[in-house]
Short mmCIF file of C-alpha atoms in Angstrom, two decimals:
data_model
loop_
_atom_site.label_atom_id
_atom_site.label_comp_id
_atom_site.label_asym_id
_atom_site.label_seq_id
_atom_site.Cartn_x
_atom_site.Cartn_y
_atom_site.Cartn_z
CA MET A 1 -11.44 -28.45 17.65
CA LYS A 2 -11.75 -24.96 15.15
CA PRO A 3 -9.42 -26.76 12.71
CA ALA A 4 -10.88 -30.46 12.48
CA ILE A 5 -14.20 -27.99 12.25
CA LEU A 6 -12.71 -26.26 9.07
CA ILE A 7 -11.65 -29.44 7.52
CA ALA A 8 -14.67 -30.90 8.02
CA VAL A 9 -16.24 -27.69 5.86
CA MET A 10 -13.63 -28.19 3.28
CA ALA A 11 -14.35 -31.56 3.07
CA ALA A 12 -17.82 -30.69 2.86
CA VAL A 13 -18.09 -28.29 0.08
CA THR A 14 -15.51 -30.48 -1.96
CA MET A 15 -17.60 -33.80 -2.16
CA LEU A 16 -21.00 -31.61 -2.86
CA LEU A 17 -19.41 -30.08 -5.76
CA ARG A 18 -18.32 -33.20 -6.83
CA PHE A 19 -21.02 -35.39 -6.55
CA LEU A 20 -24.08 -32.28 -6.95
CA PRO A 21 -23.59 -33.29 -10.98
CA PHE A 22 -24.73 -37.00 -10.82
CA LEU A 23 -27.35 -36.21 -7.88
CA ILE A 24 -29.54 -33.42 -10.28
CA PHE A 25 -29.01 -35.62 -13.41
CA ARG A 26 -29.47 -38.96 -12.01
CA LYS A 27 -32.19 -40.39 -14.91
CA GLN A 28 -31.37 -38.89 -17.72
CA THR A 29 -28.57 -36.40 -18.61
CA PRO A 30 -30.30 -33.76 -20.95
CA PRO A 31 -28.11 -33.73 -24.50
CA TYR A 32 -26.61 -30.25 -23.69
CA ILE A 33 -25.01 -31.36 -21.03
CA THR A 34 -23.67 -34.62 -22.73
CA TYR A 35 -22.58 -32.19 -25.22
CA LEU A 36 -21.19 -30.06 -22.29
CA GLY A 37 -19.13 -33.60 -21.64
CA LYS A 38 -18.13 -33.99 -24.56
CA VAL A 39 -16.27 -30.60 -24.77
CA LEU A 40 -15.11 -29.69 -22.03
CA PRO A 41 -12.42 -32.48 -21.06
CA SER A 42 -9.89 -30.74 -23.61
CA ALA A 43 -10.92 -27.21 -22.88
CA ILE A 44 -10.72 -27.30 -19.32
CA ILE A 45 -7.08 -29.23 -19.54
CA GLY A 46 -6.41 -25.73 -21.70
CA MET A 47 -7.62 -24.08 -18.81
CA LEU A 48 -5.44 -25.89 -16.06
CA VAL A 49 -2.50 -24.99 -18.32
CA ILE A 50 -2.92 -21.25 -17.92
CA TYR A 51 -3.91 -22.27 -14.30
CA CYS A 52 -0.67 -23.29 -13.38
CA LEU A 53 0.80 -20.73 -15.20
CA LYS A 54 -0.92 -18.02 -13.88
CA ASP A 55 2.00 -16.52 -11.56
CA VAL A 56 4.74 -16.37 -14.19
CA ASN A 57 5.93 -13.05 -14.30
CA LEU A 58 6.50 -11.34 -17.90
CA THR A 59 7.81 -8.40 -16.86
CA THR A 60 10.34 -9.38 -14.86
CA HIS A 61 13.50 -11.48 -14.68
CA PRO A 62 13.43 -14.08 -15.71
CA HIS A 63 10.07 -13.30 -18.56
CA GLY A 64 9.12 -16.39 -17.69
CA LEU A 65 11.57 -17.68 -19.79
CA PRO A 66 12.46 -21.73 -17.67
CA GLU A 67 8.49 -22.15 -17.86
CA LEU A 68 9.14 -21.51 -21.99
CA ILE A 69 11.52 -23.62 -22.14
CA ALA A 70 10.26 -26.01 -20.18
CA ALA A 71 6.79 -25.93 -21.92
CA ALA A 72 8.67 -26.37 -24.82
CA CYS A 73 10.56 -29.71 -23.96
CA VAL A 74 7.33 -31.31 -22.52
CA VAL A 75 5.39 -30.69 -25.93
CA GLY A 76 8.26 -31.71 -28.10
CA LEU A 77 9.25 -34.67 -26.02
CA GLN A 78 5.25 -35.47 -26.02
CA VAL A 79 4.69 -34.89 -30.12
CA TRP A 80 8.34 -36.89 -30.34
CA LYS A 81 7.64 -40.13 -27.79
CA ARG A 82 3.75 -40.06 -26.91
CA ASN A 83 5.23 -40.95 -23.35
CA THR A 84 3.50 -39.01 -21.19
CA LEU A 85 5.40 -39.92 -17.67
CA LEU A 86 9.09 -39.53 -19.70
CA SER A 87 7.40 -35.63 -20.88
CA ILE A 88 6.80 -34.97 -17.61
CA LEU A 89 10.00 -36.24 -15.62
CA ALA A 90 12.09 -34.36 -18.04
CA GLY A 91 10.27 -31.08 -18.63
CA THR A 92 10.06 -30.44 -14.82
CA ALA A 93 14.00 -31.93 -14.64
CA VAL A 94 14.50 -28.83 -17.41
CA TYR A 95 12.61 -26.38 -15.22
CA MET A 96 14.87 -27.23 -11.76
CA ILE A 97 17.28 -27.37 -13.17
CA LEU A 98 17.09 -23.70 -15.23
CA VAL A 99 15.56 -22.20 -11.77
CA GLN A 100 18.42 -23.29 -9.70
CA PHE A 101 21.75 -22.85 -11.70
CA ALA A 102 20.44 -20.64 -14.81
CA PHE A 103 18.34 -18.24 -13.87
CA MET B 1 -24.57 -84.28 -18.70
CA ILE B 2 -20.91 -82.18 -17.02
CA ASP B 3 -20.16 -84.24 -13.44
CA PRO B 4 -19.45 -82.94 -10.66
CA GLU B 5 -16.01 -83.12 -10.82
CA THR B 6 -15.32 -81.38 -14.16
CA CYS B 7 -18.17 -78.84 -13.06
CA TYR B 8 -15.41 -78.39 -10.09
CA LYS B 9 -12.65 -77.99 -12.55
CA ILE B 10 -14.30 -75.39 -14.63
CA GLU B 11 -15.62 -73.21 -11.42
CA ALA B 12 -12.26 -73.59 -10.27
CA TYR B 13 -10.66 -72.17 -14.16
CA ASN B 14 -13.37 -69.95 -14.51
CA THR B 15 -12.44 -68.56 -11.06
CA GLN B 16 -8.69 -68.45 -11.68
CA VAL B 17 -9.04 -66.24 -15.24
CA VAL B 18 -11.25 -64.03 -13.23
CA ARG B 19 -8.39 -63.30 -11.02
CA LYS B 20 -5.48 -62.88 -13.32
CA MET B 21 -7.81 -60.73 -15.27
CA ASN B 22 -8.63 -58.54 -11.75
CA LYS B 23 -4.71 -58.70 -11.47
CA GLN B 24 -4.15 -57.58 -14.95
CA ILE B 25 -7.07 -54.46 -14.23
CA ILE B 26 -4.57 -53.55 -11.51
CA LYS B 27 -1.37 -53.94 -13.23
CA GLN B 28 -2.89 -51.41 -15.67
CA ALA B 29 -4.28 -49.21 -13.58
CA PHE B 30 -1.00 -48.92 -12.08
CA TRP B 31 0.60 -48.41 -15.45
CA LYS B 32 -1.44 -44.99 -15.92
CA SER B 33 -1.63 -44.09 -12.47
CA LEU B 34 2.17 -43.45 -13.09
CA PRO B 35 2.56 -40.05 -14.33
CA VAL B 36 0.88 -38.93 -11.65
CA MET B 37 3.11 -40.39 -8.86
CA ALA B 38 5.62 -38.41 -9.13
CA GLY B 39 3.23 -35.23 -8.71
CA TYR B 40 1.24 -36.03 -6.33
CA ILE B 41 4.43 -37.99 -3.91
CA VAL B 42 6.47 -34.56 -4.45
CA LEU B 43 3.31 -31.68 -4.26
CA GLY B 44 2.08 -33.88 -1.37
CA ILE B 45 5.43 -33.74 0.82
CA GLY B 46 5.49 -29.80 0.00
CA PHE B 47 1.85 -29.64 1.30
CA GLY B 48 3.21 -31.97 4.44
CA ILE B 49 6.05 -29.89 4.78
CA LEU B 50 3.87 -26.00 4.59
CA LEU B 51 0.87 -27.76 7.06
CA GLN B 52 3.90 -28.78 10.01
CA LYS B 53 5.25 -25.81 9.56
CA ALA B 54 2.49 -23.85 10.67
CA GLY B 55 1.72 -26.22 14.16
CA TYR B 56 0.15 -29.35 12.58
CA GLY B 57 1.49 -32.63 12.27
CA VAL B 58 1.04 -35.82 10.39
CA LEU B 59 -2.45 -36.65 11.83
CA TRP B 60 -3.90 -33.52 10.31
CA ALA B 61 -1.92 -34.23 7.06
CA PHE B 62 -3.33 -37.53 6.73
CA ALA B 63 -6.99 -36.10 7.76
CA MET B 64 -6.65 -33.36 5.19
CA SER B 65 -5.44 -35.69 2.35
CA THR B 66 -7.62 -38.57 3.23
CA PHE B 67 -11.18 -36.36 3.11
CA ILE B 68 -10.73 -33.63 1.70
CA TYR B 69 -8.38 -34.36 -1.21
CA ALA B 70 -7.94 -31.50 -3.56
CA GLY B 71 -4.70 -30.20 -3.99
CA SER B 72 -4.90 -26.81 -4.69
CA MET B 73 -7.54 -26.36 -1.93
CA GLN B 74 -5.66 -28.10 0.76
CA TYR B 75 -2.53 -25.90 0.13
CA VAL B 76 -5.66 -22.78 0.46
CA GLY B 77 -6.59 -24.77 3.54
CA VAL B 78 -3.34 -24.86 5.72
CA GLU B 79 -3.55 -20.75 4.89
CA LEU B 80 -7.24 -21.12 6.32
CA ILE B 81 -6.33 -23.21 9.23
CA SER B 82 -3.54 -21.13 10.52
CA GLY B 83 -5.37 -17.81 10.30
CA GLY B 84 -8.09 -18.82 11.79
CA ALA B 85 -10.80 -18.27 9.45
CA SER B 86 -14.32 -18.11 9.54
CA ILE B 87 -16.32 -21.43 9.00
CA LEU B 88 -18.46 -19.48 6.14
CA THR B 89 -14.56 -17.98 4.85
CA THR B 90 -13.66 -21.81 4.82
CA ALA B 91 -16.76 -22.89 2.68
CA PHE B 92 -16.78 -20.13 0.39
CA THR B 93 -13.04 -20.25 -0.66
CA THR B 94 -13.45 -23.78 -0.91
CA PHE B 95 -16.15 -23.26 -3.34
CA MET B 96 -14.49 -21.06 -5.40
CA VAL B 97 -11.27 -22.78 -5.32
CA ASN B 98 -13.20 -26.49 -6.69
CA ALA B 99 -15.99 -25.12 -8.75
CA ARG B 100 -14.17 -26.78 -11.48
CA HIS B 101 -14.82 -29.87 -9.74
CA LEU B 102 -18.25 -29.40 -11.39
CA PHE B 103 -17.30 -29.45 -14.87
CA TYR B 104 -15.28 -32.62 -14.27
CA SER B 105 -18.45 -34.49 -12.50
CA ILE B 106 -21.01 -33.69 -15.49
CA SER B 107 -18.14 -34.69 -18.05
CA MET B 108 -18.01 -37.98 -16.29
CA ILE B 109 -21.72 -38.51 -15.84
CA ASP B 110 -22.15 -40.60 -18.75
CA ARG B 111 -19.00 -42.69 -18.33
CA TYR B 112 -19.05 -43.50 -14.42
CA LYS B 113 -23.26 -44.02 -15.33
CA ASP B 114 -22.73 -47.87 -14.59
CA ALA B 115 -19.84 -47.97 -12.07
CA GLY B 116 -22.04 -49.39 -9.90
CA LYS B 117 -20.17 -49.73 -6.41
CA TYR B 118 -17.41 -47.92 -7.25
CA LYS B 119 -19.60 -45.12 -7.98
CA PRO B 120 -19.35 -43.32 -5.19
CA TYR B 121 -15.66 -43.30 -4.41
CA MET B 122 -14.82 -42.55 -8.70
CA ILE B 123 -16.93 -39.64 -7.58
CA PHE B 124 -15.01 -38.40 -4.32
CA ALA B 125 -11.93 -39.09 -5.70
CA LEU B 126 -12.08 -37.35 -8.96
CA THR B 127 -9.58 -34.73 -8.84
CA ASP B 128 -6.94 -33.11 -11.28
CA GLU B 129 -4.64 -35.26 -12.16
CA THR B 130 -7.42 -38.11 -12.17
CA TYR B 131 -9.50 -36.62 -14.25
CA SER B 132 -7.08 -35.60 -16.65
CA LEU B 133 -5.69 -39.23 -16.99
CA LEU B 134 -9.71 -40.74 -17.55
CA CYS B 135 -10.85 -38.17 -19.60
CA ASP B 136 -10.09 -39.81 -22.20
CA GLY B 137 -12.08 -43.16 -21.62
CA HIS B 138 -9.31 -45.10 -22.88
CA ALA B 139 -9.48 -48.24 -20.86
CA PRO B 140 -8.24 -51.38 -21.51
CA ALA B 141 -10.41 -53.77 -23.77
CA GLU B 142 -10.80 -56.55 -21.87
CA GLY B 143 -12.44 -56.50 -18.24
CA ASP B 144 -14.37 -54.11 -16.47
CA PRO B 145 -13.64 -51.11 -17.13
CA ASN B 146 -14.67 -49.27 -14.09
CA GLN B 147 -12.62 -51.49 -11.63
CA TYR B 148 -9.79 -50.37 -13.96
CA ARG B 149 -11.07 -46.26 -13.18
CA PHE B 150 -11.35 -47.91 -9.30
CA PHE B 151 -8.06 -48.34 -8.81
CA VAL B 152 -5.93 -45.50 -11.16
CA SER B 153 -8.49 -43.37 -8.92
CA LEU B 154 -7.26 -44.98 -5.65
CA PHE B 155 -3.71 -45.29 -6.45
CA ASN B 156 -3.97 -41.81 -7.41
CA GLN B 157 -4.58 -41.20 -3.63
CA CYS B 158 -2.57 -42.95 -2.11
CA TYR B 159 0.12 -41.28 -3.66
CA TRP B 160 -1.27 -37.73 -2.38
CA VAL B 161 -1.56 -39.66 1.07
CA THR B 162 2.09 -41.14 1.44
CA GLY B 163 3.62 -37.52 0.16
CA SER B 164 1.41 -35.65 2.38
CA VAL B 165 2.39 -38.41 5.29
CA LEU B 166 6.10 -38.26 4.44
CA GLY B 167 6.25 -34.10 3.74
CA SER B 168 5.60 -33.80 7.44
CA LEU B 169 7.03 -36.35 8.53
CA LEU B 170 10.47 -35.08 6.90
CA GLY B 171 10.09 -31.58 6.70
CA ALA B 172 12.50 -29.33 5.89
CA VAL B 173 15.13 -32.39 6.09
CA LEU B 174 15.61 -33.06 2.81
CA PRO B 175 19.38 -32.89 1.36
CA PHE B 176 18.94 -31.40 -1.96
CA SER B 177 17.22 -28.06 -3.36
CA THR B 178 13.62 -28.99 -4.83
CA ALA B 179 13.09 -25.52 -5.25
CA GLY B 180 11.30 -25.93 -8.82
CA ILE B 181 10.03 -29.32 -8.84
CA GLU B 182 5.98 -27.74 -8.36
CA PHE B 183 5.89 -27.70 -12.47
CA SER B 184 5.44 -31.05 -12.50
CA MET B 185 2.24 -30.40 -11.95
CA THR B 186 2.38 -27.97 -14.90
CA ALA B 187 4.00 -30.30 -16.93
CA LEU B 188 0.93 -33.05 -16.62
CA PHE B 189 -1.46 -31.02 -17.78
CA ILE B 190 0.40 -29.42 -20.36
CA ALA B 191 1.30 -33.17 -21.82
CA SER B 192 -2.43 -34.37 -21.25
CA PHE B 193 -3.31 -30.83 -23.63
CA THR B 194 -0.96 -31.74 -26.08
CA GLU B 195 -1.90 -36.12 -26.10
CA GLN B 196 -5.43 -34.63 -26.90
CA TRP B 197 -4.36 -32.12 -29.39
CA LEU B 198 -2.51 -34.86 -31.44
CA THR B 199 -5.46 -37.60 -30.66
CA SER B 200 -8.47 -35.01 -31.26
CA HIS B 201 -8.97 -33.97 -34.83
CA ASP B 202 -11.45 -30.79 -33.53
CA HIS B 203 -9.14 -28.54 -31.72
CA ILE B 204 -11.53 -26.01 -31.04
CA PRO B 205 -11.95 -26.64 -27.72
CA ALA B 206 -9.03 -27.01 -26.43
CA LEU B 207 -8.47 -23.88 -28.27
CA THR B 208 -11.17 -22.30 -26.30
CA GLY B 209 -9.98 -23.39 -22.82
CA LEU B 210 -6.79 -22.16 -23.79
CA LEU B 211 -7.37 -18.71 -25.21
CA GLY B 212 -10.62 -17.76 -23.32
CA THR B 213 -8.77 -18.83 -19.92
CA LEU B 214 -5.89 -16.24 -21.14
CA ILE B 215 -7.90 -13.64 -21.89
CA CYS B 216 -9.82 -13.82 -18.51
CA LEU B 217 -6.19 -14.08 -16.47
CA VAL B 218 -5.21 -10.50 -18.22
CA ILE B 219 -9.05 -8.85 -17.61
CA PHE B 220 -9.61 -10.33 -14.30
CA GLY B 221 -6.31 -10.91 -12.63
CA SER B 222 -4.75 -13.96 -11.67
CA GLU B 223 -6.32 -14.32 -8.36
CA ASN B 224 -10.24 -14.20 -9.61
CA PHE B 225 -9.61 -15.39 -13.21
CA LEU B 226 -10.64 -18.80 -13.17
CA ILE B 227 -14.68 -18.54 -12.33
CA PRO B 228 -15.30 -16.05 -14.90
CA ALA B 229 -13.39 -18.54 -17.18
CA MET B 230 -15.63 -21.03 -16.46
CA PHE B 231 -18.28 -18.98 -17.30
CA LEU B 232 -16.82 -17.74 -20.90
CA ILE B 233 -15.48 -21.11 -21.67
CA THR B 234 -19.37 -22.78 -21.24
CA LEU B 235 -20.85 -19.35 -23.39
CA ILE B 236 -18.03 -20.24 -26.19
CA LEU B 237 -18.41 -23.81 -26.56
CA THR B 238 -22.84 -23.05 -26.16
CA ILE B 239 -23.13 -21.20 -29.14
CA LEU B 240 -20.29 -23.07 -31.08
CA ARG B 241 -23.01 -26.05 -30.27
CA ARG B 242 -23.89 -26.88 -33.56
CA ARG B 243 -21.10 -26.08 -35.54
CA GLU B 244 -19.10 -29.12 -33.02
CA GLU B 245 -21.70 -31.28 -32.62
CA LYS B 246 -21.04 -31.90 -36.53
CA ALA B 247 -17.28 -32.09 -36.15
CA ILE B 248 -17.43 -34.03 -33.10
#
């Protein structure tokens, strides 16, 4: 019974966070919020990049090298081909090869 | 005056056009969602395996991925459930881990305004990845953009649920090492970041997000930096508002 309740709590809180802004600013969106809506997307993507890399340890072996090389591949491919799926698949493959065989 | 026969034919033709357009929209939504497919199925499998090992089978995996539908939170959730956490701890942890969704929703208020019947599900399904696919605002020139966004959201959740169920069933019987496959998530965000950088001429918001978060990571450590980072980013962007509104 307990796990089901905990899952319900997680679902309810997550839903609350997703719906709350839509409920609060239902009638009219203040200009400040509209402004945030314009600038936040690229800022949050930047935040998520760091969030994904938060556990990379630069002081011990392999000093974040697999992440750095794979990330460079993703950026390079994206600039070159502009194909998101290709960049992701290639970058992930490079990373898997690096952590399994190179480091 | 049009005779009933012609009228019927026109109507049938119109229905056909609408159906064809719907099919077109769904097809384009599917293509848009493809980059998330690999990441979600793989991460879903990881989650399913983890939950299975904690003693909760396929129905639990299905229920969590259907009703919670928040990637990193579900990973944390496995620990909460198996560790017998209290309801209060669970609620607070969920709030902290998922607080960033407030920001996603805020930035989608205008875009989702006229989504009508699609809106509740689109808000429910606004995950990191769905957000990263839809926040650039692109939609097919023809057809209903909200129907398109609805299907992108729906396809993404299908991948996530499928991955979770697969992981739960397969367990650890995969014939090859999947070590490092979690990088697909990182790669998705890096690719989105690069793409936004290439399409936008104002890089201040992107840099604020990247550097603001980095500063908070250094100061607060990897466990507690997310909330301060969100405050710092909002603060900086608020201070820069006048300058930025000219730049946009």
